[in-house]
Each structure stands twice: as C-alpha cells, then as structure tokens.
CSV table of C-alpha atoms in Angstrom, one decimal:
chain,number,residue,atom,x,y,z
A,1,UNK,CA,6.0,44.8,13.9
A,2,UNK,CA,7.5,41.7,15.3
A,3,UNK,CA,4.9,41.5,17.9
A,4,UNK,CA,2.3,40.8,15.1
A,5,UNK,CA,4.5,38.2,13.3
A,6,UNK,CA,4.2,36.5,16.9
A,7,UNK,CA,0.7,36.6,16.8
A,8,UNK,CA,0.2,35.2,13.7
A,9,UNK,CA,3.0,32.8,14.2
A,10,UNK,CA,0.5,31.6,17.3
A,11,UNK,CA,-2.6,31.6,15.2
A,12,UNK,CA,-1.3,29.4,12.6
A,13,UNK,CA,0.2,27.1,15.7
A,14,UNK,CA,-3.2,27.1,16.8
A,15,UNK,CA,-5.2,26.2,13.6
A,16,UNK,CA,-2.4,23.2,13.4
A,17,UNK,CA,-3.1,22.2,16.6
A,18,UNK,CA,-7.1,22.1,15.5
A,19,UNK,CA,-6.5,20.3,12.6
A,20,UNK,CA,-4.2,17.5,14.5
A,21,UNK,CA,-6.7,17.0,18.1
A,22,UNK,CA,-10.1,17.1,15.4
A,23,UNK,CA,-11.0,13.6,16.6
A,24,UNK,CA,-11.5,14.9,20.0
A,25,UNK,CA,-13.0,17.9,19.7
A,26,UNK,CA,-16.3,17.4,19.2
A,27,UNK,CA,-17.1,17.0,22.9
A,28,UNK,CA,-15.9,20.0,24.3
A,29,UNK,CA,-17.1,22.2,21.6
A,30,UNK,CA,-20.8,20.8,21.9
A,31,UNK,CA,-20.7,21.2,25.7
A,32,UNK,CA,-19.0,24.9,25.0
A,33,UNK,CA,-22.1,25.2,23.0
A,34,UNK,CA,-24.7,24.1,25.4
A,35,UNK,CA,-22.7,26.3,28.3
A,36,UNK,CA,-23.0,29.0,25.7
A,37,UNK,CA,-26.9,28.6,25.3
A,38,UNK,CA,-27.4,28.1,29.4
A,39,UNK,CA,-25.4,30.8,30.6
A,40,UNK,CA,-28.4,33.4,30.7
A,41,UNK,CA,-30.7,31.3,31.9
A,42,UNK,CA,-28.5,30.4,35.1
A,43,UNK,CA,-27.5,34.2,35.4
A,44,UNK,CA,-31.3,34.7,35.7
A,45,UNK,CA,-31.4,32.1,38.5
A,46,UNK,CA,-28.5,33.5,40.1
A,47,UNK,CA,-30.7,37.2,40.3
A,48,UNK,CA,-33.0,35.3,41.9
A,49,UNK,CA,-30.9,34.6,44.8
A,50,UNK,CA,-29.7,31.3,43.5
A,51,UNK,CA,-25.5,30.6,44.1
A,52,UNK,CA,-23.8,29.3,40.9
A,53,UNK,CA,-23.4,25.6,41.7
A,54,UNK,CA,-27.5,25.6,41.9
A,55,UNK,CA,-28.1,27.7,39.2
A,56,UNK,CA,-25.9,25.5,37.1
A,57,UNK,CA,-28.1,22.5,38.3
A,58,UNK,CA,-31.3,23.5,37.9
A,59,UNK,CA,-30.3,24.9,34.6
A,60,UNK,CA,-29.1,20.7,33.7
A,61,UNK,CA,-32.5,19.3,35.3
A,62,UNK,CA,-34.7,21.6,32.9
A,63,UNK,CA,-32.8,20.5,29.9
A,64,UNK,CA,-32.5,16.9,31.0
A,65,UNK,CA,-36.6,17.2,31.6
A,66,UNK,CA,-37.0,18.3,28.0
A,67,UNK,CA,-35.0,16.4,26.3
A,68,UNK,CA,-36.5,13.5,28.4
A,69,UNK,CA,-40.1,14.7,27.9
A,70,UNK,CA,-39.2,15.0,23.6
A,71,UNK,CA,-38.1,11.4,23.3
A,72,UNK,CA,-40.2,9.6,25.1
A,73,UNK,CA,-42.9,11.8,22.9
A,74,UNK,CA,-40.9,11.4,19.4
A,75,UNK,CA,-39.0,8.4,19.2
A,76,UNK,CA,-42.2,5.8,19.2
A,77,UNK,CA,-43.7,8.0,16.6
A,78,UNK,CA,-41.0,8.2,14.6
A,79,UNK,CA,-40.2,4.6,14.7
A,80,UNK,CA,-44.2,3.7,13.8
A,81,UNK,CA,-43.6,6.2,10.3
A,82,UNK,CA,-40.1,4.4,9.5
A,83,UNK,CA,-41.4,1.2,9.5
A,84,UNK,CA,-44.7,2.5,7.3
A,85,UNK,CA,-42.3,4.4,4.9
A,86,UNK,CA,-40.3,0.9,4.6
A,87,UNK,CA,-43.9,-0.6,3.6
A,88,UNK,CA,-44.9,2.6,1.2
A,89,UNK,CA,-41.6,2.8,-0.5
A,90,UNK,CA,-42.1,-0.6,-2.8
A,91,UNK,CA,-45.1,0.7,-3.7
A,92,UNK,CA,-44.0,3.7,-5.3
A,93,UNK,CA,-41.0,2.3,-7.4
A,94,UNK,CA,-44.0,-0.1,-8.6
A,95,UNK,CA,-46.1,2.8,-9.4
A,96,UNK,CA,-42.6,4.8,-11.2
A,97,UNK,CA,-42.0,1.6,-13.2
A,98,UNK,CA,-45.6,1.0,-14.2
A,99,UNK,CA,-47.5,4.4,-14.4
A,100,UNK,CA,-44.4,6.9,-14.5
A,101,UNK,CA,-41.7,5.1,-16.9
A,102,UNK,CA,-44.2,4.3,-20.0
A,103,UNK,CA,-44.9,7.6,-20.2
A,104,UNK,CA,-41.5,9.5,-20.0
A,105,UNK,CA,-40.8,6.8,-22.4
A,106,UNK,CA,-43.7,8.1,-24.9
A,107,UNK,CA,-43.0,11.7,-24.1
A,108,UNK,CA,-39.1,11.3,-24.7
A,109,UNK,CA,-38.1,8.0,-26.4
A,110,UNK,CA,-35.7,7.3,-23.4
A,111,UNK,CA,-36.6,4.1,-21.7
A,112,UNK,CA,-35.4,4.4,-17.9
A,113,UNK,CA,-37.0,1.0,-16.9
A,114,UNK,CA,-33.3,-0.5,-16.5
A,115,UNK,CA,-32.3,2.6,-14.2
A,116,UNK,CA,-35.0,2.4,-12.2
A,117,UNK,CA,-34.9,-1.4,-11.9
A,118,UNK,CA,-30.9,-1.1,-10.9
A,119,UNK,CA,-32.0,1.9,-8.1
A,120,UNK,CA,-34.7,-0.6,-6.8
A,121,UNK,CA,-32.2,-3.6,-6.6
A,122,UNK,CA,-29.4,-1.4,-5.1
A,123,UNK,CA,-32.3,-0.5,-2.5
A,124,UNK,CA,-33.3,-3.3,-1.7
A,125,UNK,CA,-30.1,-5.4,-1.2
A,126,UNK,CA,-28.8,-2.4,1.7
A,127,UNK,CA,-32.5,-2.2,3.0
A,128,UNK,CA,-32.5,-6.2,3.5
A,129,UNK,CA,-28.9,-5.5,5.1
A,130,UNK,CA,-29.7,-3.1,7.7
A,131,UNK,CA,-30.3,-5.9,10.2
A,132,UNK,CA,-27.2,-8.2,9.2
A,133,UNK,CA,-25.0,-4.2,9.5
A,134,UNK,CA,-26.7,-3.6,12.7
A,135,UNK,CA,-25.8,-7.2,13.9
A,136,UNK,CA,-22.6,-6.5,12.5
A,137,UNK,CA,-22.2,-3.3,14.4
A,138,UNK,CA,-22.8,-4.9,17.9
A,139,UNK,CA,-20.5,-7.9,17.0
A,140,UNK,CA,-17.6,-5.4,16.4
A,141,UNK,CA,-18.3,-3.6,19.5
A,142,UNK,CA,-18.0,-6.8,21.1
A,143,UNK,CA,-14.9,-7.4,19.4
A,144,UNK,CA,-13.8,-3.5,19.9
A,145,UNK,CA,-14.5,-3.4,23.4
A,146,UNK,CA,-12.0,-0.1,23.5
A,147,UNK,CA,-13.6,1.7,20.5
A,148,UNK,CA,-17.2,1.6,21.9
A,149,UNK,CA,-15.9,2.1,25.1
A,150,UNK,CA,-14.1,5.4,23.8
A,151,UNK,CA,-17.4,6.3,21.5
A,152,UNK,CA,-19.2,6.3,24.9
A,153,UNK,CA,-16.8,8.6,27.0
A,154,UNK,CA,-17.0,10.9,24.2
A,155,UNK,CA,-20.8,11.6,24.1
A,156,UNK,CA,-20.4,11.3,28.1
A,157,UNK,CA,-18.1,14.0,28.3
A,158,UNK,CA,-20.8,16.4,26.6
A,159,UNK,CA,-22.6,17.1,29.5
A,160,UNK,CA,-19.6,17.4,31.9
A,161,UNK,CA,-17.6,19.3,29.8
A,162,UNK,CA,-20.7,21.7,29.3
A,163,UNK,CA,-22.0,21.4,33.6
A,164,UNK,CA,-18.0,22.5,34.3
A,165,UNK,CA,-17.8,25.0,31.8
A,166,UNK,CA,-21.6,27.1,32.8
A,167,UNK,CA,-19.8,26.4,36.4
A,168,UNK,CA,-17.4,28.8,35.5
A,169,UNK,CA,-18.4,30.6,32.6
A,170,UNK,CA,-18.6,34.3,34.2
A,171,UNK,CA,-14.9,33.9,36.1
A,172,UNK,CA,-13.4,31.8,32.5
A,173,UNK,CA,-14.4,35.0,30.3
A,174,UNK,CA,-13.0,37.9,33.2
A,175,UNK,CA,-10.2,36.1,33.5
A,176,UNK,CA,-9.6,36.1,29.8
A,177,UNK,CA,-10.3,39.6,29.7
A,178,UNK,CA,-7.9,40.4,32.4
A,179,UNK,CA,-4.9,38.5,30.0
A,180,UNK,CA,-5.5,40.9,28.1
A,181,UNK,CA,-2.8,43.5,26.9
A,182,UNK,CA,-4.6,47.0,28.3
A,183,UNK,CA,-4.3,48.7,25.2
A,184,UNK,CA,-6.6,46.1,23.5
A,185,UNK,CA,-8.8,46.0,26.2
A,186,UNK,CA,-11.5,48.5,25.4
A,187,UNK,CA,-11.3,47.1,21.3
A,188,UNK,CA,-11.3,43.8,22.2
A,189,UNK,CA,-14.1,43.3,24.9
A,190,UNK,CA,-16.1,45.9,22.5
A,191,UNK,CA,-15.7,43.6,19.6
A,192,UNK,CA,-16.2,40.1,21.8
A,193,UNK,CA,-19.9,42.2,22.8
A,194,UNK,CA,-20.3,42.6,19.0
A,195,UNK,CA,-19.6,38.7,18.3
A,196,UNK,CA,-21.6,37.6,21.5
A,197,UNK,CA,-24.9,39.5,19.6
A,198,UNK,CA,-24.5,38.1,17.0
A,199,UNK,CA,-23.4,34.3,18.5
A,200,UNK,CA,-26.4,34.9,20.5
A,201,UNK,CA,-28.7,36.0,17.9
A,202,UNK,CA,-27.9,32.9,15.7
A,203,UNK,CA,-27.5,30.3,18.4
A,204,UNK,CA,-30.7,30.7,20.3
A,205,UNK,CA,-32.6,32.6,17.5
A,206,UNK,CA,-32.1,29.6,14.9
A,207,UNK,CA,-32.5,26.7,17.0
A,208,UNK,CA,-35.8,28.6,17.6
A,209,UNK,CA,-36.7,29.2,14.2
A,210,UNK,CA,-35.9,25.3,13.3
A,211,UNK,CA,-38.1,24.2,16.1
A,212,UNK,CA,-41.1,26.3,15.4
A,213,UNK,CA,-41.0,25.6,11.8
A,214,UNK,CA,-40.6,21.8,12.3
A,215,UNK,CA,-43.7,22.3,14.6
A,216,UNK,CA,-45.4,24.1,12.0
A,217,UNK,CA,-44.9,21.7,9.1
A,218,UNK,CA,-45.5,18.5,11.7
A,219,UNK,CA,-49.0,19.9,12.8
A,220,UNK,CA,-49.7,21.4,9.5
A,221,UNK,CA,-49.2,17.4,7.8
A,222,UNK,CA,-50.4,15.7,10.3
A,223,UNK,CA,-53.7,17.6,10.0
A,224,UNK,CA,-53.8,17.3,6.3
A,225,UNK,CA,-53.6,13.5,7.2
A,226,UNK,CA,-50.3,12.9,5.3
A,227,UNK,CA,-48.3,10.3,6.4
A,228,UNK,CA,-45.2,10.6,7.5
A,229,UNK,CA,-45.7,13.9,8.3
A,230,UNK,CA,-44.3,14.1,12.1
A,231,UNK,CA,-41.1,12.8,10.3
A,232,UNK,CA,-41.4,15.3,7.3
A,233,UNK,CA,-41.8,18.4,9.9
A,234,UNK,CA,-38.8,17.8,12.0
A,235,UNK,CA,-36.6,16.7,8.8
A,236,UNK,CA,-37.9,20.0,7.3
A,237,UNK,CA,-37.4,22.0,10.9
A,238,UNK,CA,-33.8,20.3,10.8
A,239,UNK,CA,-32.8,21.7,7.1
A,240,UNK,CA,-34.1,25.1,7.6
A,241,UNK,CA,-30.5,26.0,9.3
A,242,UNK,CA,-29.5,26.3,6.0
A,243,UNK,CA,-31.8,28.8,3.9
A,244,UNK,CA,-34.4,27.6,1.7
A,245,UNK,CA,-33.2,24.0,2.5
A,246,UNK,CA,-36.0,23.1,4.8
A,247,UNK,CA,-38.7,24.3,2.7
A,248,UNK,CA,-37.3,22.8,-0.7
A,249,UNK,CA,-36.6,19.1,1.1
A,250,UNK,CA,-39.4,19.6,2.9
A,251,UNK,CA,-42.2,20.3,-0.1
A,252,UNK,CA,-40.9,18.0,-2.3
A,253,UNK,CA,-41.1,15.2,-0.1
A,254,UNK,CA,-44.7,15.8,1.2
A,255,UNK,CA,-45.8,16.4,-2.1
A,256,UNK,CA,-44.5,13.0,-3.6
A,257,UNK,CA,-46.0,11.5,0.0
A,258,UNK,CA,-49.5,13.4,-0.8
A,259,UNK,CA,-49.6,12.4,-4.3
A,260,UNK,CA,-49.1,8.8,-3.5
A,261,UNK,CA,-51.3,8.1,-0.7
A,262,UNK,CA,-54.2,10.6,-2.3
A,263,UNK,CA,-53.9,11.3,-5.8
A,264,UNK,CA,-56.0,14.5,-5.1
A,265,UNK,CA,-55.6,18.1,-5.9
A,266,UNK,CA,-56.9,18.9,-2.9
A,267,UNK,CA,-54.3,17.7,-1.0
A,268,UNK,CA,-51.3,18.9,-2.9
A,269,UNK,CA,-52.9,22.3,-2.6
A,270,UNK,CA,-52.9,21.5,1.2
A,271,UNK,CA,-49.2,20.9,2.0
A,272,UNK,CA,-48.3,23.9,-0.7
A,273,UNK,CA,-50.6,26.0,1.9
A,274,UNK,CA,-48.9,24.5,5.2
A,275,UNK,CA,-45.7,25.4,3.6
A,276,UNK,CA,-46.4,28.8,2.2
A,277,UNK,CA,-47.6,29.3,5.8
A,278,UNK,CA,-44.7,28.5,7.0
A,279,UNK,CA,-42.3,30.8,4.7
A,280,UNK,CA,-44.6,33.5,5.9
A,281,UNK,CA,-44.2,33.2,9.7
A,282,UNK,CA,-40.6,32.7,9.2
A,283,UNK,CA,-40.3,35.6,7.3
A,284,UNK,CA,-43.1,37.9,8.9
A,285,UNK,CA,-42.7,37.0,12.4
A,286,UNK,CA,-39.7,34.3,13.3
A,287,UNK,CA,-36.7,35.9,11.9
A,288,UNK,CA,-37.8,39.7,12.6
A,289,UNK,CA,-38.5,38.8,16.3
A,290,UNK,CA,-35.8,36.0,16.9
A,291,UNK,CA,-32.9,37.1,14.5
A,292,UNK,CA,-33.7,41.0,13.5
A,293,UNK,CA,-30.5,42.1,11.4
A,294,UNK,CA,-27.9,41.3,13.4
A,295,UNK,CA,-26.3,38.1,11.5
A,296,UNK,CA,-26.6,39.7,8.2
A,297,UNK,CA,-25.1,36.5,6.3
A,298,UNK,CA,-25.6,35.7,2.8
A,299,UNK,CA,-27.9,32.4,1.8
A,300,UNK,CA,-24.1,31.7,-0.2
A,301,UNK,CA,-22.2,32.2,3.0
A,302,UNK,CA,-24.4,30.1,5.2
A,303,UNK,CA,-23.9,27.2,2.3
A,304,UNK,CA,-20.5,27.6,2.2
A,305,UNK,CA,-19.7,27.6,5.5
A,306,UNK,CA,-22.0,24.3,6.3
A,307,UNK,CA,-20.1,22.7,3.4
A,308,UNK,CA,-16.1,24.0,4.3
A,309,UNK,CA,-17.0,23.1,7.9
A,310,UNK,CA,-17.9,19.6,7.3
A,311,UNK,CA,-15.0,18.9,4.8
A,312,UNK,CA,-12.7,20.6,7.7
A,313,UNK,CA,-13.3,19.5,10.5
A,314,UNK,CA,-16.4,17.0,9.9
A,315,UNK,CA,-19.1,16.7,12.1
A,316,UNK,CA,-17.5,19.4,14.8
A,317,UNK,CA,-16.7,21.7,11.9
A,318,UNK,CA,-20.4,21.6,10.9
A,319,UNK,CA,-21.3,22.4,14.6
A,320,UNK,CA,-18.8,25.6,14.0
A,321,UNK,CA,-19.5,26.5,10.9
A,322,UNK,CA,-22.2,29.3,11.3
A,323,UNK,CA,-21.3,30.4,14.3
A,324,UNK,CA,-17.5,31.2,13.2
A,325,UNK,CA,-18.8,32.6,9.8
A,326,UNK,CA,-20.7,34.7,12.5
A,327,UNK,CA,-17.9,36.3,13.9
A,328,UNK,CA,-15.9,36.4,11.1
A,329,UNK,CA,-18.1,38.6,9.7
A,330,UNK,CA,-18.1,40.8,12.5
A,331,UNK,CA,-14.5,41.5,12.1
A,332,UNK,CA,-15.2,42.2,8.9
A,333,UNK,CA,-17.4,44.8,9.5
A,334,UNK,CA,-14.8,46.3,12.0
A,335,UNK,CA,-12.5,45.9,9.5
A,336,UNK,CA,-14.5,48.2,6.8
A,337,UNK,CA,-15.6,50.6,9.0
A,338,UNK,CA,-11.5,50.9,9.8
A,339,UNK,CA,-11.0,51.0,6.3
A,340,UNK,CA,-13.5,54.1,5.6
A,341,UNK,CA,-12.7,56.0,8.5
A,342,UNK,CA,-8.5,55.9,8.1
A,343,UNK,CA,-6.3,57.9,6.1
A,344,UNK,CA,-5.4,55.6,3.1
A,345,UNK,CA,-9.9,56.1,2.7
A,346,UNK,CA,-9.7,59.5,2.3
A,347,UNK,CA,-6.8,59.7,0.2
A,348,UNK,CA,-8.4,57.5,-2.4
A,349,UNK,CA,-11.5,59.5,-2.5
A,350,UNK,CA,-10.0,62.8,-2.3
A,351,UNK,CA,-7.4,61.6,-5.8
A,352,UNK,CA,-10.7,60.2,-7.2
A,353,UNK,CA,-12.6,63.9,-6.8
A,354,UNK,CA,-9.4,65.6,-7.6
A,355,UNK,CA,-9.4,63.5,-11.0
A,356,UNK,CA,-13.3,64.3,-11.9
A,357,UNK,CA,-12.3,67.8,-11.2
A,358,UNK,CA,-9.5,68.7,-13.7
C-alpha cells in the first residue's frame, strides 16, 4: 500500500512540475509530436537498409520539402484573399445597415442600426491599427532584443528537439520499458500498445482527415467561383479537429460569401452540395479508412478537452488535449473491463439476481 501512495505522491509532483515549466514546454512537446508522427516512416527507411542517423534525415528533408513546396504554394494566395476580404467586408456592413437592418426593423420593431454602426466603428478603428500594432510589434522587438531573441530559440528548438528525439526514439522507449518493475511489464507495454493505436489512429488519421477535407471544400469553392474560397477550405480543414466545427464555420461563412458576391440560388445550393459532399466522404470513406473505431471519443469529450487544454496549459495544452483524452480513455477501458471481470462484479450481480429471485 505505501508503494502506491509513492506513486501518486510522484504523479502529483509531476503534474506540479507541468503546471510551473508551461512556458517552455511547447517546444519539446511539438517536436515529441513530429518524432511521434516520423517514427514509422524512418523505421521503413531503416528496412530498407538505411542506418538511423540517415533515416532520421531523409525523414527531415521530405517534411522540410513539403512544408517548403505548401508555402511557397499558399501563402501568396492567401495573402491576395486577405487583402480582397479587407475590400469585401465594408461592403457588407453597408449592405446589413441598408438592406438587412430596415427590415429586421419592420419584422421586429428593434432598430439595431446603433449596434451595427458601433461593430463597424470598433472594426474599423483595430483594422486601421493593424499597421501602427505591427509597427509597434517590431519596435518592441527592437527594444526587447531578449524576448524576440527567446521567441526564436523556442520555435528553433522544434525541429531539434524532434531530429534528436526520432534519433533515438526506438532505444528512449526500450529503455523505458526496461525501468520497468517486471511485474508490470507485460500490463504495461500491453496497455502503452493499446495507447500507441489509438495515439496513432488519431495523430496521423486526423491530421489526414483535416487535410483532405480542407482540400475538398478549397477545390469545391474555388470551382463554384466563391471568393475566398482557398481561405474558407483550409479554415474549414483546420476546425474539423473538433466535430462538426469545420463544417458549421465552414458553411456559414461561404454561404454569407456566396450570397454577397452572387445573390443566386444557384450558388448557395452549390456550396451546401460541396459541403454535404464533404460530410459524406468523411463519414463514408475518411474516418472508416483513416480512424475505424479505435478512438471512440464523444463529440462532448473532444470539446471539452480542446477547451480544459487551452485554459490549462494554453497553446501546448491544446496541442495535448486529444491525444491525452486518447489515452485516458484507454485506461478507462482497462479499467471497466477490470471492473467486470473482478470479484466485487460478480458479487453485485449475483446480490442483484439473488434479490429478483426471492
């Protein structure tokens, strides 16, 4: 018994320790990450006759060549649809304050002209800002030499903490498993398989799912010949790691866009299509191939762990989130299938049929 209160005495020492380094985290949990996601990709190099330290590379150089290849693609077209949406969005509060409030107005009695006209002017004061803040910004890093210069080590780290850790990756998880106390062994490496399913199914499988539906809503917009669309796909692709989140932000956003720069029917039925197409390859084909039943978490869960994550830990926490919320349910499926298969199980089913019997 006191061996468990050491345990837990070391967990909670642990979760302290979390809570006090946060600031720092975030780099070495995003290059655990990125090891994480690499790892079978350089053990496939390595069965091809590959040693480690190469396999390691040439595992870097194809995600440096991707990455490379997606923002010299995306960034100029992203930056051409920001500065049209900057142009579009006067037009619509014109449209709201002329077409829209009147008749909310005549429908309702509620005049939300002075609303609307406060939104516009809060808008429009930080929109005319945005330069002076970015000038602002670079003056202070001027001034805050140290800051920046520590803002820059961290993202910097990223990729050595990640090249360091797929290095050793194999020999850092035997040796953990050697630590362990032989009794646990057999439990524990079982349940770390169990985790590593799941971790794997959700890691890869959703950052798949997010890309092909960003690429379906991007190409399905663009098509259509709604602007903004590029932007609208990849914000949609984005949101879709939480459920339903992609396609609700996504919809409602083309729809206004449709509505604005057509006026048609034709259109709006257009973007519901590209979107209902979506749902259906997500559903039909993108979470049966790439996520099958192995996560098994609630829409609720997944929202509540996004949101705990965040207020925990911030951005590292939102990083975590899933992936924890992952295993944790793991354990407690272990835990349940304990639960029914010990003693105190039985007993309460046996006093419940011994009850409905007399």
């Amino acid at each position: 018994m006191r061996r468990y209160w050491w345990i837990l005495a070391a967990g909670v020492g642990l979760v302290w320790l979390l809570f006090q380094l946060e600031s720092m985290l975030m780099p070495f949990f995003a290059g655990m990450i990125i090891a994480y996601l690499g790892d079978p990709l350089a053990d496939r190099f390595e069965a091809w006759g590959a040693s480690r330290p190469l396999a390691a590379s040439g595992v870097f150089l194809l995600l440096l060549l991707i990455v490379s290849l997606a923002l010299l693609i995306l960034i100029p077209l992203l930056i051409h649809q920001l500065r049209q949406l900057s142009q579009v969005v006067p037009n619509v509060f014109a449209w709201v304050q002329t077409v829209l409030a009147p008749q909310l107005q005549e429908w309702t009695g509620y005049d939300v002209t002075p609303e609307l006209g406060g939104i516009q002017s809060v808008l429009a004061e930080h929109w005319q800002q945005a330069g002076g803040t970015a000038a602002q910004v670079l003056t202070r890093v001027g001034r805050s030499g140290v800051a920046f210069i520590g803002w820059i080590t961290y993202v910097a780290l990223i990729p050595v903490v990640a090249f360091y850790l797929l290095l050793d990756w194999d020999r850092l998880i035997e040796n953990i498993r050697n630590l362990l106390p032989r009794p646990w062994e057999p439990d524990a490496s079982r349940l770390a398989k169990r985790c590593d399913e799941v971790l794997a199914a959700f890691l890869r499988g959703q950052l798949l799912v997010m890309l092909c539906l960003g690429l379906i809503y991007a190409l399905g917009l663009t098509l259509l010949g709604v602007r903004f669309g590029l932007l609208i796909g990849l914000m949609s692709g984005l949101a879709s790691i939480v459920p339903f989140l992609g396609f609700i932000v996504g919809i409602s956003v083309a729809l206004i866009v449709a509505f604005f720069q057509e006026g048609s029917w034709l259109i709006l039925l257009g973007v519901v299509a590209v979107f209902g197409l979506g749902q259906v390859v997500e559903s039909v084909v993108l979470q049966p191939k790439l996520l099958g039943d192995k996560i098994g978490l609630h829409p609720v869960a997944v929202i509540f762990a996004v949101l705990a994550g965040g207020n925990l830990f911030g951005f590292t926490g939102v990083l975590l989130a899933l992936p924890a919320a992952a295993v944790i349910m793991v354990l407690l499926r272990e835990l349940n299938e304990r639960y029914k298969n010990s003693t105190l199980y039985d007993a309460a089913r046996d006093g419940s049929r011994d009850e409905e019997s007399q």
